[in-house]
PDB file of C-alpha atoms in Angstrom:
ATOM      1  CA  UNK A   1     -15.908  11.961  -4.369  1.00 54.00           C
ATOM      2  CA  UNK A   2     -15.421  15.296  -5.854  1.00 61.00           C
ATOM      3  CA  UNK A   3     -13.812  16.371  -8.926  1.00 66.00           C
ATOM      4  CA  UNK A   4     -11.381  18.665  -6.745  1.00 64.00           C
ATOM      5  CA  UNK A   5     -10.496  15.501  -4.560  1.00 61.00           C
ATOM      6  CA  UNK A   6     -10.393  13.169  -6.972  1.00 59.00           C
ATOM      7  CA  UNK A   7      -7.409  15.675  -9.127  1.00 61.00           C
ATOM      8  CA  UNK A   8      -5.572  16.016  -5.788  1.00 61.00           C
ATOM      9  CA  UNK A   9      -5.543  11.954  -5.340  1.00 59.00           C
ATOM     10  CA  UNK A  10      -4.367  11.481  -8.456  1.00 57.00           C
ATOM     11  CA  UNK A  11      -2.006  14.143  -8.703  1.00 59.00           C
ATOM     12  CA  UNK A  12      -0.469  12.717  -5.099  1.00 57.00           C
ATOM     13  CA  UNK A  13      -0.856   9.200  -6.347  1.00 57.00           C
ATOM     14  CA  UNK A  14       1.516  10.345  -9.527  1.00 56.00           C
ATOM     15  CA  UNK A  15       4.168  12.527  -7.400  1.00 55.00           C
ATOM     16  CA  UNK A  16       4.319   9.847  -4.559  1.00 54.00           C
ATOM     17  CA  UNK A  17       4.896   7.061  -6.947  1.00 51.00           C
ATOM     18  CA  UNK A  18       8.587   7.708  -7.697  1.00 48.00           C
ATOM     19  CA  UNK A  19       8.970   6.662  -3.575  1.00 51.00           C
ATOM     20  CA  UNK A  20       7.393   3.533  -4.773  1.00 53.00           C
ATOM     21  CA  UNK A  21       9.915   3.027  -7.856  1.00 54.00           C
ATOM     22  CA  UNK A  22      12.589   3.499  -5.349  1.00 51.00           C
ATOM     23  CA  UNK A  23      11.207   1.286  -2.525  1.00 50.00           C
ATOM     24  CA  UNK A  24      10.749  -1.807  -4.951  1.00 49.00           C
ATOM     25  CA  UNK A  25      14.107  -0.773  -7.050  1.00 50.00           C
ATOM     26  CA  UNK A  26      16.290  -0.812  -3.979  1.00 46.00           C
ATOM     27  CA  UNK A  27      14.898  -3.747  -2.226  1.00 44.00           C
ATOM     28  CA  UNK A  28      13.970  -6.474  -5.366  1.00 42.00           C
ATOM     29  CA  UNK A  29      17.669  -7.427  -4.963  1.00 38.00           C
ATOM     30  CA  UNK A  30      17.132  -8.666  -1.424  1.00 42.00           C
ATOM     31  CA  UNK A  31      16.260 -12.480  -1.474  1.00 40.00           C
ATOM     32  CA  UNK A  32      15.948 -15.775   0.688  1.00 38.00           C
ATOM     33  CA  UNK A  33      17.684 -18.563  -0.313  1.00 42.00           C
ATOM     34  CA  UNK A  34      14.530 -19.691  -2.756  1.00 44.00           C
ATOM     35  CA  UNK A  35      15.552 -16.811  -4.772  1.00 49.00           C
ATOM     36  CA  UNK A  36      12.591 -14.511  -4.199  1.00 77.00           C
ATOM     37  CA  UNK A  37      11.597 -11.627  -1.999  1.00 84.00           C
ATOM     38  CA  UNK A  38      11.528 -12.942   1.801  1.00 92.00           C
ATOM     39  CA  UNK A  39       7.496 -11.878   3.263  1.00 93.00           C
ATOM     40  CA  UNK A  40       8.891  -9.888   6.181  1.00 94.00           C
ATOM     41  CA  UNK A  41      10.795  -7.461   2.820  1.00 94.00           C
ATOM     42  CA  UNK A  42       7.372  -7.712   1.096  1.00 94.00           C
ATOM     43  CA  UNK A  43       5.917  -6.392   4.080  1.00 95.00           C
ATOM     44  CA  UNK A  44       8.254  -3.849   4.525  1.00 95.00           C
ATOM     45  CA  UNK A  45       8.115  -2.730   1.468  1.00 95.00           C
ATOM     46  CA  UNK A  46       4.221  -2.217   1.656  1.00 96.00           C
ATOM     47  CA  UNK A  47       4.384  -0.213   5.422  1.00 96.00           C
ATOM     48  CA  UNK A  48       7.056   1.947   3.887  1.00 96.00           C
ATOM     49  CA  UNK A  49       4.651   2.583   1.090  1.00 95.00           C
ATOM     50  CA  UNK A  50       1.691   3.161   2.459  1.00 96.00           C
ATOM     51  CA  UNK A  51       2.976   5.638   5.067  1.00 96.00           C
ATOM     52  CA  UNK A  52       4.830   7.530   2.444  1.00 94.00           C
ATOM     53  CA  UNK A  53       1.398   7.692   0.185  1.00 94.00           C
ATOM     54  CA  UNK A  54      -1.503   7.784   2.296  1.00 95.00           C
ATOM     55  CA  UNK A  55      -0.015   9.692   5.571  1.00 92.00           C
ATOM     56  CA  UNK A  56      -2.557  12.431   4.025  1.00 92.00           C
ATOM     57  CA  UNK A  57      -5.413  10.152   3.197  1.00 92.00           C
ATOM     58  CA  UNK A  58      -5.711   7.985   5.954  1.00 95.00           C
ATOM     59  CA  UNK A  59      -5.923   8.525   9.820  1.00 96.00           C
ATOM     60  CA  UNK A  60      -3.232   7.725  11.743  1.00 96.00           C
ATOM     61  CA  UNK A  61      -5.383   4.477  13.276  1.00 96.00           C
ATOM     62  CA  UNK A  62      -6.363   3.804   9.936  1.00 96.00           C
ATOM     63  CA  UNK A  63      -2.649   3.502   8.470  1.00 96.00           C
ATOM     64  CA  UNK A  64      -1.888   1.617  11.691  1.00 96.00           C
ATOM     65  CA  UNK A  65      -4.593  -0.720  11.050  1.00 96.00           C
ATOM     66  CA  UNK A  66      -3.711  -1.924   7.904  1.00 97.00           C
ATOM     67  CA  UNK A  67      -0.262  -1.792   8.402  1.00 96.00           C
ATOM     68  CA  UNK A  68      -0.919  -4.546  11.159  1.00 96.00           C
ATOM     69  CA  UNK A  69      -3.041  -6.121   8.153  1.00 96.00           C
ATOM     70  CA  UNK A  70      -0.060  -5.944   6.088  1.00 95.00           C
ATOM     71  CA  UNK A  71       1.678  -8.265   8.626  1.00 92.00           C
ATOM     72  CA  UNK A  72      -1.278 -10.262   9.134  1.00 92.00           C
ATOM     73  CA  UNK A  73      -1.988 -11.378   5.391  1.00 94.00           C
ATOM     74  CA  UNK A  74       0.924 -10.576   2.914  1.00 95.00           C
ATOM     75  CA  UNK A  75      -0.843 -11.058  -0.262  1.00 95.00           C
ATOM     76  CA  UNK A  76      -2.825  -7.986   0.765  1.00 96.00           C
ATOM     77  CA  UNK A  77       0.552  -5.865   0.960  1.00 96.00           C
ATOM     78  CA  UNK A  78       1.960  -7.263  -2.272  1.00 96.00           C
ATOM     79  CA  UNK A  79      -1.365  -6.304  -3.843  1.00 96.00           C
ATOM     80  CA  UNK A  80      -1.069  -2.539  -2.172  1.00 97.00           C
ATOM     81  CA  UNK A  81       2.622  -2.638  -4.218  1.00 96.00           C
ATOM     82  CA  UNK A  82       1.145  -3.560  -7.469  1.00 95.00           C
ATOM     83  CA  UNK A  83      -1.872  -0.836  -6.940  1.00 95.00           C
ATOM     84  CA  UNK A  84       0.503   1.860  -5.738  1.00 93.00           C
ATOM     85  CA  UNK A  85       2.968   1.067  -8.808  1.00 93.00           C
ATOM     86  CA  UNK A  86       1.242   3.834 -11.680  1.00 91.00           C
ATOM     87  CA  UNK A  87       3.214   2.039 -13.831  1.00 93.00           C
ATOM     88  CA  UNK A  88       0.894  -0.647 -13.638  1.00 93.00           C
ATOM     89  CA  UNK A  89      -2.351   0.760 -12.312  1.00 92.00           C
ATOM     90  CA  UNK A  90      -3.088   4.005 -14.406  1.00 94.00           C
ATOM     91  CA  UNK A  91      -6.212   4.221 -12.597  1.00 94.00           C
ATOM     92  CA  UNK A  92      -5.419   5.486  -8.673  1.00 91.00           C
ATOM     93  CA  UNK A  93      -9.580   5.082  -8.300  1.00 94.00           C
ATOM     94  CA  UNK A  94      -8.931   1.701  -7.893  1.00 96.00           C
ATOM     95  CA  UNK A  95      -6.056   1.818  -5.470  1.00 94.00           C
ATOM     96  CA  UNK A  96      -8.025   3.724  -2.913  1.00 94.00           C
ATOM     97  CA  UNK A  97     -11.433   1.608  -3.581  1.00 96.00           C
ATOM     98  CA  UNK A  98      -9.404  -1.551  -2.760  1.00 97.00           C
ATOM     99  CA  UNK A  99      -7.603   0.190   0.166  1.00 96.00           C
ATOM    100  CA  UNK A 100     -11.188   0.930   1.400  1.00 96.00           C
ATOM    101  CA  UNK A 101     -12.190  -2.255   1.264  1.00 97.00           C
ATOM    102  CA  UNK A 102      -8.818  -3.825   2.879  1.00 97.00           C
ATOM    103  CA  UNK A 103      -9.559  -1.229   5.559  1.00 96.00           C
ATOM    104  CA  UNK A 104     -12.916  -2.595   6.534  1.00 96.00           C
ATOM    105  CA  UNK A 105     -11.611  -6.207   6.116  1.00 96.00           C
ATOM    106  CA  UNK A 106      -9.019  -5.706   8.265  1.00 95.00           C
ATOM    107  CA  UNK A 107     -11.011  -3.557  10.919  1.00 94.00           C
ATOM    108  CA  UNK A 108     -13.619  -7.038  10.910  1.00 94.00           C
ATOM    109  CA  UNK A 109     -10.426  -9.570  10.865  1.00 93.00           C
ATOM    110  CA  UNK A 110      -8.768  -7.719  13.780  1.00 90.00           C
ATOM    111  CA  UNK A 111     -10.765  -6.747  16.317  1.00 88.00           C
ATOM    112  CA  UNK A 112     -10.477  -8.668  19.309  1.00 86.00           C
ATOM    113  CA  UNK A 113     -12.826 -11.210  20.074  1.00 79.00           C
TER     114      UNK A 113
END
């Protein structure tokens, strides 16, 4: 990637992550009767996120296809939370190298066969 693109990711990635502080903030207090975070709010959680932050990096079938992915295996959208959280990754490289991955994974996983 360039320099240039890699400035605008981040700086995006930086902006975009107070949507995630609020998305997590306003919905950790939402439980089951376990006491955690039902999947389907997990899931949530990660669609809302990943169309706030990547509605300029991805296509619109890309979002779409791993927002089915999301729904399809949850551990991948509680990982996009903890990735899209700069709190916790400093590095945004990673977040999109992992989203590029999950994007191919879930391209293979859900095509129709």
């Amino acid at each position: 990637m360039s320099e240039m693109k890699l400035s605008s990711l981040n700086s995006n990635f930086m902006h975009n992550n107070q949507i995630i502080e609020c998305i997590t903030s306003s919905s950790a207090t939402q439980s089951t009767n376990g006491g955690s975070v039902s999947a389907m709010v997990r899931k949530n959680q990660a669609t809302t996120a990943l169309l706030s932050l990547e509605d300029k990096v991805l296509k619109p079938k890309e979002l779409v296809t791993i927002m089915d992915y999301f729904h399809f295996n949850v551990s991948c959208a509680d990982v996009y939370l903890v990735l899209a959280d700069a709190k916790v990754n400093t590095n945004p490289i990673i977040h999109y190298v992992w989203l590029a991955k999950r994007l191919e994974e879930a391209v293979d996983v859900l095509k129709p066969k």
